[in-house]
Tab-separated table of C-alpha atoms in Angstrom:
chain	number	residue	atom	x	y	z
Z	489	UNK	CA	0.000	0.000	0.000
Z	490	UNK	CA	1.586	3.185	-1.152
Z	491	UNK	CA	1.744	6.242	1.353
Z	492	UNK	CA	-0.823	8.768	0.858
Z	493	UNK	CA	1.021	12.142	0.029
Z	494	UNK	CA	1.635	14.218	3.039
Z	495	UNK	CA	0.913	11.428	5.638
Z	496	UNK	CA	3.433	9.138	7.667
Z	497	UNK	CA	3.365	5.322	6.109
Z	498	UNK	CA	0.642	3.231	8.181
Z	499	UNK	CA	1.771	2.277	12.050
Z	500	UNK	CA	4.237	5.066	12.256
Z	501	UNK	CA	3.762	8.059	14.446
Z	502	UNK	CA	4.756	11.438	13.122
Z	503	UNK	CA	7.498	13.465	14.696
Z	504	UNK	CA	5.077	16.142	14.945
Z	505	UNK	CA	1.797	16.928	15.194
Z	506	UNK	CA	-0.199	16.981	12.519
Z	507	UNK	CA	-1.716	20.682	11.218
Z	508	UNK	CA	-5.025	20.878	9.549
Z	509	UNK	CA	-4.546	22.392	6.236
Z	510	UNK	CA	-4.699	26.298	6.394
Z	511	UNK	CA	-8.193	27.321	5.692
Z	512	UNK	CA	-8.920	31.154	3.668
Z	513	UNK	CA	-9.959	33.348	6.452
Z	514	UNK	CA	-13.492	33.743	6.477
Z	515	UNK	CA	-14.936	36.936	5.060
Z	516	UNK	CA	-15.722	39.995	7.048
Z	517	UNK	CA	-19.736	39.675	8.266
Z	518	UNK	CA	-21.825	42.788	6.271
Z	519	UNK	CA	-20.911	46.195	8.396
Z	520	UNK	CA	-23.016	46.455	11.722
Z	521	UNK	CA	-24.275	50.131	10.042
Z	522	UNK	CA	-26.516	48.289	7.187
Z	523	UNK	CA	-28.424	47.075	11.017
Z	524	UNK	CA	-28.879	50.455	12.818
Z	525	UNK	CA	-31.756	51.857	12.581
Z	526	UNK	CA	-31.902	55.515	9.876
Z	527	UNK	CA	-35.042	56.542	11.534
Z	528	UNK	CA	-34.599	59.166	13.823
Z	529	UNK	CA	-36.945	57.974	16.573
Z	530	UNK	CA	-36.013	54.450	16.365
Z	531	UNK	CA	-32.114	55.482	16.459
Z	532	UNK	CA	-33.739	57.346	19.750
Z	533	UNK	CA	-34.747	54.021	20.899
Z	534	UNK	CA	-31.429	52.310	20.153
Z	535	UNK	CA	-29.322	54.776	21.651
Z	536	UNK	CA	-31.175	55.527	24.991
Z	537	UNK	CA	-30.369	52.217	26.677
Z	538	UNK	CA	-26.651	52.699	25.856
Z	539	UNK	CA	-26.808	56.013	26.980
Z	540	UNK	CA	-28.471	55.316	30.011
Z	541	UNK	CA	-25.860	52.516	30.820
Z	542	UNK	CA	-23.158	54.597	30.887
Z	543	UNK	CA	-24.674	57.987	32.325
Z	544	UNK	CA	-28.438	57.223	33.997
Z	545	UNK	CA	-28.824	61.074	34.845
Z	546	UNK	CA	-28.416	62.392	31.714
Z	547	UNK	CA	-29.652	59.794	29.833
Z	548	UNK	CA	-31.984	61.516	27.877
Z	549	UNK	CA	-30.468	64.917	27.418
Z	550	UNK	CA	-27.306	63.183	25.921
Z	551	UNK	CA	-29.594	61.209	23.810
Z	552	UNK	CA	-31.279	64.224	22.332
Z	553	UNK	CA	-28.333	65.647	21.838
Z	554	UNK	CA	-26.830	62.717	19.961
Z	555	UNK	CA	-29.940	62.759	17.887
Z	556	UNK	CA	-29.601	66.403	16.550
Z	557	UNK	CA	-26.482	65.213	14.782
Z	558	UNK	CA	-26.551	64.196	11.139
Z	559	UNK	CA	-27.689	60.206	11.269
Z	560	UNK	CA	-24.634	59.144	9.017
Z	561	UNK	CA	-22.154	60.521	11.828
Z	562	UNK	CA	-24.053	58.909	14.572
Z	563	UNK	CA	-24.032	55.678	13.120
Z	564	UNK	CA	-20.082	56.390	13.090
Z	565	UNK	CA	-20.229	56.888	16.932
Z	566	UNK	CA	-22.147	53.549	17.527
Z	567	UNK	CA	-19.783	51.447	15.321
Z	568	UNK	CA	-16.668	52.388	17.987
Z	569	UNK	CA	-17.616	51.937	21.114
Z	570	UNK	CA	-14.595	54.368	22.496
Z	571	UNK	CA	-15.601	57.158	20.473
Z	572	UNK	CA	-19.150	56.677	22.280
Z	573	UNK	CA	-18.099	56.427	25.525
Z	574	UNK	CA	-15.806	59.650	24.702
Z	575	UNK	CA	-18.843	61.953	23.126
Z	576	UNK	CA	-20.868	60.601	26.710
Z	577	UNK	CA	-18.019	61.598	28.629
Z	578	UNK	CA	-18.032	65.090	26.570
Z	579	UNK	CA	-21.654	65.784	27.491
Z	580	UNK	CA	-21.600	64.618	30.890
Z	581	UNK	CA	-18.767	67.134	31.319
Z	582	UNK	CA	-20.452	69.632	29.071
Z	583	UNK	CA	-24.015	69.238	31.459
Z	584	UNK	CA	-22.575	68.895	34.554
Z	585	UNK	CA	-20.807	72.356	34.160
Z	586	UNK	CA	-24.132	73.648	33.349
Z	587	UNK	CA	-25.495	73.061	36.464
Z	588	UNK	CA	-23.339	74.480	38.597
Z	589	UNK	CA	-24.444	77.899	39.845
């Protein structure tokens, strides 16, 4: 019985383990944008929860205020989570001073 190309003749062991072959990586999943919503109330609805998460007394203010930005540039915010957390941070500061007599 001939050896199959690549593999050790039978009852032999070989000196290494044996790799699967190297597979194409897998293509990139359709952008998370193409799945947020482009109305502006529902994109009010999406972005609330997050909001509140992150800063429950401001919650909605921020969200308003994230909503009179163009939608294309919010959707940019929501696909990086640090630049979110950043523009929160932003109007927390922003609000907070605002408040202060």
């Amino acid at each position: 019985m001939m050896p199959i190309q690549g593999m050790p003749p039978m009852g032999m062991v070989p000196p290494y383990p044996m790799q699967p072959p190297i597979q194409p990586p897998m293509p990139m999943p359709e952008p998370l944008m193409a799945e947020l919503p482009t109305d502006k109330e529902q994109l009010g609805e999406f972005l609330y929860p997050l909001v509140e998460s992150k800063a429950p007394r401001f919650a909605a203010k921020i969200t308003g205020m994230l909503l009179e930005m163009d939608i294309k540039q919010i959707h940019s915010i929501l696909m990086d989570p640090a630049q979110l957390d950043k523009w929160i941070s932003e109007a927390m500061r922003v609000l907070n001073k605002s408040e202060q007599p």
